[in-house]
PDB file of C-alpha atoms in Angstrom:
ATOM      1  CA  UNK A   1      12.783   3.364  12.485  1.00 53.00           C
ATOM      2  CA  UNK A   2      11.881  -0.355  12.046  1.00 73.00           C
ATOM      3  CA  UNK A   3       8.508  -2.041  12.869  1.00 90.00           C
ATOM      4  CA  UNK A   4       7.101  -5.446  12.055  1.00 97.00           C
ATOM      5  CA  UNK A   5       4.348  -5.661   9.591  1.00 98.00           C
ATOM      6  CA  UNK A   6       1.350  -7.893   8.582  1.00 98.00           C
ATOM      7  CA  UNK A   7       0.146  -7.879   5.048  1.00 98.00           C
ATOM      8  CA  UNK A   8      -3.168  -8.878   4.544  1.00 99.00           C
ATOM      9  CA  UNK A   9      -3.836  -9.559   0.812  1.00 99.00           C
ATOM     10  CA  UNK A  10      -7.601 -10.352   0.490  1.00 98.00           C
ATOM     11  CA  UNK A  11      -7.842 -12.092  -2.884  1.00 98.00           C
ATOM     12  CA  UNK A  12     -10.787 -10.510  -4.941  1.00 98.00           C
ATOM     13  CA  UNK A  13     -12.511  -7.975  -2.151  1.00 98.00           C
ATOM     14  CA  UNK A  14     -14.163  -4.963  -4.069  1.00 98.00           C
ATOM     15  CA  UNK A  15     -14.045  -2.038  -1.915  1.00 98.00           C
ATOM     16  CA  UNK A  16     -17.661  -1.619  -2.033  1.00 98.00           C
ATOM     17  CA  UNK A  17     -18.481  -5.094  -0.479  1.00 98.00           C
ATOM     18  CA  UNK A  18     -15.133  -4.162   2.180  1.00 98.00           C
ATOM     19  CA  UNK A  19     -17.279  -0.822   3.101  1.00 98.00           C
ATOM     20  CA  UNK A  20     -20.673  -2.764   3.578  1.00 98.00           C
ATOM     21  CA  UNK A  21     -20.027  -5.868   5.097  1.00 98.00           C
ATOM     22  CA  UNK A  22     -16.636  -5.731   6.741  1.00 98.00           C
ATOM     23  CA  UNK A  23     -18.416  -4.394  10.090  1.00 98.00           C
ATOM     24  CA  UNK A  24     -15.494  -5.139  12.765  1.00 98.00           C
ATOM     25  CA  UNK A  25     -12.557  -3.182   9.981  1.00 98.00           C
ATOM     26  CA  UNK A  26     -14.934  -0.570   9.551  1.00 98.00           C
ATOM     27  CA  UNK A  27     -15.822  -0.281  13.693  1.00 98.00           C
ATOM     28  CA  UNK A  28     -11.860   0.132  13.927  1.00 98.00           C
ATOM     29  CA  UNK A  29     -12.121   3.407  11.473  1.00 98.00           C
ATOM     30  CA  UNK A  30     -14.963   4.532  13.281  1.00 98.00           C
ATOM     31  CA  UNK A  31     -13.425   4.390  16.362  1.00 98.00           C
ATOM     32  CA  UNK A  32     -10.257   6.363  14.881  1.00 97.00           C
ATOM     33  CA  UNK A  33      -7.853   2.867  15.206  1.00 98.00           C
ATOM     34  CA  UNK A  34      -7.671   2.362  11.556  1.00 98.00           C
ATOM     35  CA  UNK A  35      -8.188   4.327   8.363  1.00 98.00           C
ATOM     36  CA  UNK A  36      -9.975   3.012   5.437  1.00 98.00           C
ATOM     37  CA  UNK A  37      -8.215   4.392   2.150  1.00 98.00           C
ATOM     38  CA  UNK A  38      -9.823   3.670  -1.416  1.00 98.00           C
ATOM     39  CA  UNK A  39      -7.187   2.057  -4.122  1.00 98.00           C
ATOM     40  CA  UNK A  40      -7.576   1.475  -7.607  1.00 98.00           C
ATOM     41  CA  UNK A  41      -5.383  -1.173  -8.886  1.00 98.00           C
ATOM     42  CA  UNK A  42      -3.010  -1.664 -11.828  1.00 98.00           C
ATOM     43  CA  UNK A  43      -3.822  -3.296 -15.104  1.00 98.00           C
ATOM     44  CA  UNK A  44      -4.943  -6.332 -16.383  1.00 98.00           C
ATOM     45  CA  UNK A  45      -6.988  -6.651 -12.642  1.00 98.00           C
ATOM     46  CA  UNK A  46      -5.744 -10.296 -12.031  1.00 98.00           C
ATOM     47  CA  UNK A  47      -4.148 -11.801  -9.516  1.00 98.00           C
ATOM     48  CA  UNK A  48      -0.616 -13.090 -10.489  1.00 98.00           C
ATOM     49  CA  UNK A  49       0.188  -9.398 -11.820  1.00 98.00           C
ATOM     50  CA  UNK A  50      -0.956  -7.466  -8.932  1.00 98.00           C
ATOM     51  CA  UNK A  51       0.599  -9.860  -6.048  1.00 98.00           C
ATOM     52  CA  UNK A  52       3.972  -8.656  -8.287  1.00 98.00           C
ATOM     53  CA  UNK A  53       2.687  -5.294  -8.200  1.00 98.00           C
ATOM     54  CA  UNK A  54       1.899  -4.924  -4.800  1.00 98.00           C
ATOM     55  CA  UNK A  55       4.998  -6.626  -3.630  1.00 98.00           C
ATOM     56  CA  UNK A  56       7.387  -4.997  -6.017  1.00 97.00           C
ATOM     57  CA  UNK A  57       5.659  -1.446  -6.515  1.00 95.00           C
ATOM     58  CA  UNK A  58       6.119  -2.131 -10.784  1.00 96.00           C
ATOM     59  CA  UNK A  59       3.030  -2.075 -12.854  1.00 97.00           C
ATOM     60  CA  UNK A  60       2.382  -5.284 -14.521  1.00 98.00           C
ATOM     61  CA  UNK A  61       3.460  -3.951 -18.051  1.00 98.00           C
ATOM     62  CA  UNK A  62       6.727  -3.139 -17.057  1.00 98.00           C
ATOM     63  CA  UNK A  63       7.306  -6.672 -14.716  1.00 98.00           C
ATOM     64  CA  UNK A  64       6.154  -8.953 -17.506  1.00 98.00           C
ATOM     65  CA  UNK A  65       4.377 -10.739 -15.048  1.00 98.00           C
ATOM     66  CA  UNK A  66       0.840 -10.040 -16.984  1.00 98.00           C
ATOM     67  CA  UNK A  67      -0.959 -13.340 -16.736  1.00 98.00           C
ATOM     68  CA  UNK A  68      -1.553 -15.397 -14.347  1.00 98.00           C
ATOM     69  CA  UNK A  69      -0.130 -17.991 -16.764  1.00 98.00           C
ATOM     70  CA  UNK A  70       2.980 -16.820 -16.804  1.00 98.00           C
ATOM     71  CA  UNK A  71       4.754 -19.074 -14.486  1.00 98.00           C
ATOM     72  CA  UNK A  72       8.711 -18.000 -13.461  1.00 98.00           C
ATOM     73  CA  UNK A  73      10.353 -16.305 -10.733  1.00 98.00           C
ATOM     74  CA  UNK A  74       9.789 -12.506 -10.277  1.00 98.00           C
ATOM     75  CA  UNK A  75      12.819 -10.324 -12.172  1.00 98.00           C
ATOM     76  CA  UNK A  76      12.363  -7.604  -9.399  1.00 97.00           C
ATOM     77  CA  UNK A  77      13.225  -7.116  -5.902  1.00 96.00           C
ATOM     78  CA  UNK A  78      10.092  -7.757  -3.636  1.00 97.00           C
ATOM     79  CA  UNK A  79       9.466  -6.766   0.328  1.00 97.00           C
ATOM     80  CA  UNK A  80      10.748 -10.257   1.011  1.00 98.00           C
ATOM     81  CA  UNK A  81      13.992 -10.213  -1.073  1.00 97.00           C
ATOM     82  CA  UNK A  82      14.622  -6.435   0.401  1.00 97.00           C
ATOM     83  CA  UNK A  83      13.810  -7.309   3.925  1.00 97.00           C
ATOM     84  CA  UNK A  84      15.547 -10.771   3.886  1.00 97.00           C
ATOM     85  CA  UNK A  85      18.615  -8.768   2.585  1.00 96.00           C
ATOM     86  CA  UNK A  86      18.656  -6.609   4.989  1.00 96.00           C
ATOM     87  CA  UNK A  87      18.480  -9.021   7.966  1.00 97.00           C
ATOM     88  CA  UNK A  88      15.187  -9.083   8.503  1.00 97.00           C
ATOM     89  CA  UNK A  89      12.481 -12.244   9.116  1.00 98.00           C
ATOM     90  CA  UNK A  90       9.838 -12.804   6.666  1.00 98.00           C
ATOM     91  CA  UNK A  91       6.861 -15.018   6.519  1.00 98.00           C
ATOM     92  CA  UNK A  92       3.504 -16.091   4.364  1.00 98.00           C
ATOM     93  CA  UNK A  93       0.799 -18.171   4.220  1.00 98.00           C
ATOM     94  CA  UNK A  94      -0.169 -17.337   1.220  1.00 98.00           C
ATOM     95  CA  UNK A  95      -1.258 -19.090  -2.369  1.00 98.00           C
ATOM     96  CA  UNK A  96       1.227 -20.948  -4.434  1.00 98.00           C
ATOM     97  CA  UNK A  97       1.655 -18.183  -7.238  1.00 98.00           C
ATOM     98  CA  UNK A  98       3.266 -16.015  -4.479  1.00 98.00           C
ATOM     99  CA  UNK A  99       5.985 -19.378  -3.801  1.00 98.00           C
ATOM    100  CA  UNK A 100       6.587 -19.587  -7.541  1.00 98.00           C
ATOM    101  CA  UNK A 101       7.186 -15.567  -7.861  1.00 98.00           C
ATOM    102  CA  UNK A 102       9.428 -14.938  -5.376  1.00 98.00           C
ATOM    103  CA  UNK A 103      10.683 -18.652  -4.091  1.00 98.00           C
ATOM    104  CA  UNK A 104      10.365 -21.904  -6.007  1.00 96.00           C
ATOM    105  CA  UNK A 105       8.858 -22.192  -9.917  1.00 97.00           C
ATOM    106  CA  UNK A 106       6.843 -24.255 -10.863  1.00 97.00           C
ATOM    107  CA  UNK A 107       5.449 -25.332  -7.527  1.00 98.00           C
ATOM    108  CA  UNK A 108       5.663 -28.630  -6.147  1.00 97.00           C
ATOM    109  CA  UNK A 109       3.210 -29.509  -3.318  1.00 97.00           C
ATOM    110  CA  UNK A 110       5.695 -32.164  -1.863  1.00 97.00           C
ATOM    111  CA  UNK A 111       8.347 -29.936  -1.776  1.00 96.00           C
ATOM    112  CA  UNK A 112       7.420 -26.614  -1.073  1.00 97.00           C
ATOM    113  CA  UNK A 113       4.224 -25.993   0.600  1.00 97.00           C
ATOM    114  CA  UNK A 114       5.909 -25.947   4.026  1.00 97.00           C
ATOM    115  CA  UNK A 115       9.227 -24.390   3.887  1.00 96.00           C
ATOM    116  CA  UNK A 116      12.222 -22.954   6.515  1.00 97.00           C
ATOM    117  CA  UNK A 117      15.186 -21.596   4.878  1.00 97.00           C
ATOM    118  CA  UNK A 118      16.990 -18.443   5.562  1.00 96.00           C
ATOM    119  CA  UNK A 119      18.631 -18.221   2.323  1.00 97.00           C
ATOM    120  CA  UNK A 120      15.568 -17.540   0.348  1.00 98.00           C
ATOM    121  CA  UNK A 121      12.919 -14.481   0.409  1.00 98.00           C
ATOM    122  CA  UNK A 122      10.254 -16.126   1.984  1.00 98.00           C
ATOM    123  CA  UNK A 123      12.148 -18.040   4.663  1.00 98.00           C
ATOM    124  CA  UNK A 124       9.228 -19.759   6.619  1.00 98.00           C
ATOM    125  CA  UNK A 125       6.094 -20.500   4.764  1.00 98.00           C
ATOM    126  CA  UNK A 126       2.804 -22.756   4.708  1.00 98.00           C
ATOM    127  CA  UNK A 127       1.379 -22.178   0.663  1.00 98.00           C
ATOM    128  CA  UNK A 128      -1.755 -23.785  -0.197  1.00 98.00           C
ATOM    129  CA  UNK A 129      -2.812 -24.674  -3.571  1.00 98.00           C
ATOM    130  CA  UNK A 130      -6.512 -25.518  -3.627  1.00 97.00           C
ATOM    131  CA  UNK A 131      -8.857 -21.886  -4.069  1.00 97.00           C
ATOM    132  CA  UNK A 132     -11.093 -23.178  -1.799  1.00 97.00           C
ATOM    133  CA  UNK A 133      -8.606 -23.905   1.124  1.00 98.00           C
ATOM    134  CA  UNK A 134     -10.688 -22.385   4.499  1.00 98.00           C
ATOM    135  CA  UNK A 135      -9.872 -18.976   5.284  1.00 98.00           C
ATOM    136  CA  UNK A 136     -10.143 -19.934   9.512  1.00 98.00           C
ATOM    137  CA  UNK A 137      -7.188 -22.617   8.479  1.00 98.00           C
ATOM    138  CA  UNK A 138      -4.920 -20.212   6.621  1.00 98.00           C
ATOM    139  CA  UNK A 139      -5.377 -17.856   9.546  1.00 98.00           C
ATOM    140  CA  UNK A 140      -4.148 -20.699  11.760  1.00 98.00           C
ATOM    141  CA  UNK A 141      -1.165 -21.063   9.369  1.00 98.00           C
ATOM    142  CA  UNK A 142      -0.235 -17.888   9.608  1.00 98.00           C
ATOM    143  CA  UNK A 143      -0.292 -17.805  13.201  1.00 98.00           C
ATOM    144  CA  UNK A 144       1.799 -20.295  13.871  1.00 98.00           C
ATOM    145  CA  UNK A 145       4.342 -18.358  11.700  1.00 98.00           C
ATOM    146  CA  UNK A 146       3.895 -15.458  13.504  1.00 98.00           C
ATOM    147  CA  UNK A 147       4.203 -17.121  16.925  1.00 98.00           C
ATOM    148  CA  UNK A 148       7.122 -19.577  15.837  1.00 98.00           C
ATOM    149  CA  UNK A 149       9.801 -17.592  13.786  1.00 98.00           C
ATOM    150  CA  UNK A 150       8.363 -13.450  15.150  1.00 97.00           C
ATOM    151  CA  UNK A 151       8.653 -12.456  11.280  1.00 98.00           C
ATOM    152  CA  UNK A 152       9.242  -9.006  10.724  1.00 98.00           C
ATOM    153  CA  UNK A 153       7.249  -9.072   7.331  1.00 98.00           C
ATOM    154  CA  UNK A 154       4.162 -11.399   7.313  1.00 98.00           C
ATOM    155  CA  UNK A 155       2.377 -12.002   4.294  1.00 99.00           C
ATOM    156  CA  UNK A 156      -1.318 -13.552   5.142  1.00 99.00           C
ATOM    157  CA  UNK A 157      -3.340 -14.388   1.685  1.00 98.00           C
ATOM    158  CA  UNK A 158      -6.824 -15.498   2.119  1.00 98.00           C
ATOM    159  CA  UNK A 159      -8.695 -17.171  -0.950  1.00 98.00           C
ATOM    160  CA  UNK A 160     -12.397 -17.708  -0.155  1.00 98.00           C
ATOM    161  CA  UNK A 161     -13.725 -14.106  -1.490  1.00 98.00           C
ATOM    162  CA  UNK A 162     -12.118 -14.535  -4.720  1.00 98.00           C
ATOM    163  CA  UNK A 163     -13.224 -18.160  -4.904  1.00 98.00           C
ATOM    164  CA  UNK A 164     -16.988 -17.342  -3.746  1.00 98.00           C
ATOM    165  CA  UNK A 165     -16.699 -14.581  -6.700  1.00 98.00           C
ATOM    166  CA  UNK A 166     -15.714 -16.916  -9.163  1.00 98.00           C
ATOM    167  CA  UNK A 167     -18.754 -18.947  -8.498  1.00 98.00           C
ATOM    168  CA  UNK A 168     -21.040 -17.021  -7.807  1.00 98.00           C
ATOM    169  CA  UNK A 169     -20.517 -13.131  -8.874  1.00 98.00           C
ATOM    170  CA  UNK A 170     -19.148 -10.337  -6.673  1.00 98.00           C
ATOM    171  CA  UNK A 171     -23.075  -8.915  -6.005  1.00 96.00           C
ATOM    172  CA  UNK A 172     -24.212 -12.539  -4.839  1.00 98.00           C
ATOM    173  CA  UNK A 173     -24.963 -13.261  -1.293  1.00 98.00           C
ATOM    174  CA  UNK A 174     -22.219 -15.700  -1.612  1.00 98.00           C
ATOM    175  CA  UNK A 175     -20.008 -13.558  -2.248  1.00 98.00           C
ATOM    176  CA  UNK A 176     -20.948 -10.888   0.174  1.00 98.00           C
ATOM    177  CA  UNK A 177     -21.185 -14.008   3.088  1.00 98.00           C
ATOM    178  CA  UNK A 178     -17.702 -14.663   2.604  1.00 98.00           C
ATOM    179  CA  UNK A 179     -16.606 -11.594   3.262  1.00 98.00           C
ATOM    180  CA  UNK A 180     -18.378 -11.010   6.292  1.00 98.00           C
ATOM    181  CA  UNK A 181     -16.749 -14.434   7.544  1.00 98.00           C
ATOM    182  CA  UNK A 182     -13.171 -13.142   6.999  1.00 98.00           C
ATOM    183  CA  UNK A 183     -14.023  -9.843   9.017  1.00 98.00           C
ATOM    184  CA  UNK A 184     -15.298 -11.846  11.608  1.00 98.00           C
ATOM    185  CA  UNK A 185     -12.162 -13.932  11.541  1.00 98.00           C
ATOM    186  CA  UNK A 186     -10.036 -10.946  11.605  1.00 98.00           C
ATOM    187  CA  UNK A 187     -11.505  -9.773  14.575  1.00 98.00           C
ATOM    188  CA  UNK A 188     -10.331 -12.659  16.420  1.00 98.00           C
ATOM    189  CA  UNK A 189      -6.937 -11.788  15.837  1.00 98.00           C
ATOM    190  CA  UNK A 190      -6.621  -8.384  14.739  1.00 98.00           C
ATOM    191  CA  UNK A 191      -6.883  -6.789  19.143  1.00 98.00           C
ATOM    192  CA  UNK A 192      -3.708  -9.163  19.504  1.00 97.00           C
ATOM    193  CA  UNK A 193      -1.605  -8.166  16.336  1.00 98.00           C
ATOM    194  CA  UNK A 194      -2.207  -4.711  17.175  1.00 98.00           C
ATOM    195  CA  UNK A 195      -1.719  -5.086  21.465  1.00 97.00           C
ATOM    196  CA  UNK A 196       1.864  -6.503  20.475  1.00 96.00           C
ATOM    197  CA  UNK A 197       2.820  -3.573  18.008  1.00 97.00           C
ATOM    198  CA  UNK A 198       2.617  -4.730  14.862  1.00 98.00           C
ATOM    199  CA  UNK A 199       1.686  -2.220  11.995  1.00 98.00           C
ATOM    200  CA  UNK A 200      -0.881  -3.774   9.961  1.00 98.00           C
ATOM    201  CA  UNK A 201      -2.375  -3.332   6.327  1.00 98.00           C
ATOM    202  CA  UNK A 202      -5.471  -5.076   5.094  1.00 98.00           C
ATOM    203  CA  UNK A 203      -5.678  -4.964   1.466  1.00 98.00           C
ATOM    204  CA  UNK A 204      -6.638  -6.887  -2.142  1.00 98.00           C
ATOM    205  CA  UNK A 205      -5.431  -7.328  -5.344  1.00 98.00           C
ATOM    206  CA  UNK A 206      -8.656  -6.956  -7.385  1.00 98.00           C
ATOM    207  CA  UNK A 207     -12.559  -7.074  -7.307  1.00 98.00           C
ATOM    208  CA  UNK A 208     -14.677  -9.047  -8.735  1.00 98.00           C
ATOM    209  CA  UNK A 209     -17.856  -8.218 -11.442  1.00 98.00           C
ATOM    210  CA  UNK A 210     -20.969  -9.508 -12.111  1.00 97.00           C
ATOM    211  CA  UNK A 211     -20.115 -12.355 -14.987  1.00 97.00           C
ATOM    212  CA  UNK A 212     -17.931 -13.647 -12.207  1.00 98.00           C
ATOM    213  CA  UNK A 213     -14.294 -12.758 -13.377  1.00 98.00           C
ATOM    214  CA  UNK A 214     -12.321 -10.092 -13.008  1.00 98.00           C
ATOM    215  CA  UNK A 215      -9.821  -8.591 -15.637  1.00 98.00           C
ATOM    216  CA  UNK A 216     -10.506  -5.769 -17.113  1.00 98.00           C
ATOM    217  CA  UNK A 217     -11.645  -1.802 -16.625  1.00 98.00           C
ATOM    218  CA  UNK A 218     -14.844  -1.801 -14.200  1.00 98.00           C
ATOM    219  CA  UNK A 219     -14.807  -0.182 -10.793  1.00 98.00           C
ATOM    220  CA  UNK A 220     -16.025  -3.818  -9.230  1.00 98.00           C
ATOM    221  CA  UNK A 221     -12.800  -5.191 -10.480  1.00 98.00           C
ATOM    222  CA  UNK A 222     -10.100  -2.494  -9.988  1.00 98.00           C
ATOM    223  CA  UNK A 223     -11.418  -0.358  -6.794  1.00 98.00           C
ATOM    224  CA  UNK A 224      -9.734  -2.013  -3.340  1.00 98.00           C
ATOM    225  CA  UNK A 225      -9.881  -1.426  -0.024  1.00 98.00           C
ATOM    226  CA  UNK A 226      -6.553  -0.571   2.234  1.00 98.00           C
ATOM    227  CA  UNK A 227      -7.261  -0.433   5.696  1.00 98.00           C
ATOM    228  CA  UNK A 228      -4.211   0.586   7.697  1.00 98.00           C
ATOM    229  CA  UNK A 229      -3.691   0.440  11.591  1.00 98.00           C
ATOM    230  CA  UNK A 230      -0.967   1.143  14.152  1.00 98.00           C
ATOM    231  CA  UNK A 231       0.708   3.331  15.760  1.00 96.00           C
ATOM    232  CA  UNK A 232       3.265   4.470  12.372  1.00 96.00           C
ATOM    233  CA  UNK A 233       0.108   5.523  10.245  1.00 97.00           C
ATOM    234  CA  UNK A 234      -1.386   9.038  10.553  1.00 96.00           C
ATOM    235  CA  UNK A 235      -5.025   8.258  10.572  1.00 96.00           C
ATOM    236  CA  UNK A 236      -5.480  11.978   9.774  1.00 95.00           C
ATOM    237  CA  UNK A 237      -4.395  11.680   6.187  1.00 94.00           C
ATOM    238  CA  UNK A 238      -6.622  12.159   3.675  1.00 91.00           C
ATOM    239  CA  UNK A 239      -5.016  10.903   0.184  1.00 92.00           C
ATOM    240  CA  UNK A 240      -4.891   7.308  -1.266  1.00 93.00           C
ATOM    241  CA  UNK A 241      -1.526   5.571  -2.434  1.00 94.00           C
ATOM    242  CA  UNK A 242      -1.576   4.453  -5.589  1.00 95.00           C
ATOM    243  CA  UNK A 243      -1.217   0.572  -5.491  1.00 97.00           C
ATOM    244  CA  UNK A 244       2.291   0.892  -7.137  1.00 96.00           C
ATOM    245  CA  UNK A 245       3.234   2.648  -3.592  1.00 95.00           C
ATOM    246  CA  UNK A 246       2.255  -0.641  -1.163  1.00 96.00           C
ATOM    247  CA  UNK A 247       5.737  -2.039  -1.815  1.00 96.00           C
ATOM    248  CA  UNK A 248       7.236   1.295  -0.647  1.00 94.00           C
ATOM    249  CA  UNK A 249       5.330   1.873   2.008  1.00 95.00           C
ATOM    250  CA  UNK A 250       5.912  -1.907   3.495  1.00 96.00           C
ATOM    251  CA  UNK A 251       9.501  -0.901   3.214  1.00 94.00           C
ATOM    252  CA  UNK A 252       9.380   1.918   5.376  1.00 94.00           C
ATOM    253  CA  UNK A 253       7.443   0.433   8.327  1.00 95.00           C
ATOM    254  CA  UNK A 254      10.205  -2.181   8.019  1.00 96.00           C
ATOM    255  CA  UNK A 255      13.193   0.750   8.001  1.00 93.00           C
ATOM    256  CA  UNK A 256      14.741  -0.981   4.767  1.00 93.00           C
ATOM    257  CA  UNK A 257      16.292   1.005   1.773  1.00 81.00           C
ATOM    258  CA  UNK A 258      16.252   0.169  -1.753  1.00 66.00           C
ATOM    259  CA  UNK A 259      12.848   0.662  -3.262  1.00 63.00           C
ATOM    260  CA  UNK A 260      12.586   3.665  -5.509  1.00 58.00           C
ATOM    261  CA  UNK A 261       8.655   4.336  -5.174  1.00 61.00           C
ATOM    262  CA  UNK A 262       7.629   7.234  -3.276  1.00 64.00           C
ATOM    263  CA  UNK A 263       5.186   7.191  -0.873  1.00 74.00           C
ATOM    264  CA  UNK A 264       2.633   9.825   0.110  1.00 83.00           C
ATOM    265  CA  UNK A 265       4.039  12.524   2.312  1.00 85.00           C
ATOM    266  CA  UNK A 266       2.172  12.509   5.736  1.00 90.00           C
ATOM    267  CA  UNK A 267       1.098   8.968   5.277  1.00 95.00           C
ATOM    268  CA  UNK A 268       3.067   7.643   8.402  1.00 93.00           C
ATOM    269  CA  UNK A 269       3.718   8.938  11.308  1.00 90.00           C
TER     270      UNK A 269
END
């Protein structure tokens, strides 16, 4: 059976910081509409391998895509080429890597930060380029997708965490500040995505540590949140998908064929 999804892909939220100061996500849990699930992501923790990763379901080792200097279309088959071939509507606003992986590459400002076409995997888009870009205006972005074209697959990448980790560390008040604002911003659109059916997953690539980076081994920079809600996800189960499984598990809220990865038994409804 086919839904419509949102992706939310927080850029740099640790699960720790998602757990303490994410207080509307974590009301939903605690009033049994949503399910927080703890995810460790794939290796090297950066963000140009694990937006492949998560969108694909192959680790970055096996993609190529290992850097976020390496700068080409992806080789794989993402939610958006899968759902697009199968009929479907998809949509981002999202940061300029994803328009060069699965899109456009290199990335043009003039030419594709807005873009309508049904012939490519992203058909309607608004990227951004600029890290600090304001999380309230990509939200806006995004809603005008979602209210203009009714995507079935929406892609929604926020910035400002990863950003206010980059200055400042992912233990600084900064940091932890920014975070609250997105979960406020959430909450003023989160009772609507979820009133009108949509299945929604709210989710990061990577944390961030102390020196400010991210990259390597350490629990700040590789354990995630995934907070799920709607009516397809069994808020009753109790094990984690592996990062690898996102892609899968987009595809079969959507009802489309064609990804290989497995997803947990019992995690949907």
């Amino acid at each position: 059976m086919a839904d419509t999804l949102i992706l939310v892909l927080i850029d740099g939220l640790g699960l720790q910081s998602a757990c303490e100061a994410m207080g509307y996500m974590n009301a939903l849990c605690e009033a049994r509409l949503a399910r927080l699930h703890p995810v460790r992501s794939e290796l090297p923790s950066l963000s140009r391998p694990l937006y492949e990763c998560i969108l694909t379901g192959v680790q970055p080792v096996h993609s190529g895509i290992v850097d976020n200097a390496v700068v080409r279309l992806s080789t794989q088959q993402s939610v958006f080429h899968l759902a697009a071939n199968a009929g479907l509507r998809t949509a981002a606003a999202a940061y300029y890597f994803i328009s060069e992986l699965y899109n456009e590459s290199p990335y043009n400002a003039v030419r594709h930060r807005f873009q309508d076409d049904a012939g490519k995997p992203i058909q309607h888009s608004c990227f951004y380029d600029n890290d600090s870009y304001p999380d309230d205006h990509l939200l806006l972005d995004a809603e005008y997708l979602r209210r203009r074209h009714d995507p079935h697959f929406l892609l929604i990448h926020p910035m400002n965490v990863d950003d206010a980790g980059h200055r400042e560390g992912g233990h600084s008040p900064h940091y932890r500040n920014t975070v609250r604002r997105l979960d406020s911003l959430l909450s003023l659109y989160m009772p609507a995505w979820l009133e009108q059916g949509y299945q929604v997953m709210v989710t990061s690539d990577h944390g961030v540590n102390g020196d400010c980076t991210h990259g390597g081994t350490l629990p700040q920079e590789r354990d995630v949140p995934l907070f799920v809600a709607g009516d397809r996800f069994n808020l009753d189960c109790m094990e984690s998908p592996d990062q690898t499984m996102l892609c899968g598990l987009a595809c079969d809220i959507l009802g489309i064929e064609g990804h290989g990865k497995p997803t947990l038994p019992g995690f949907l409804r």
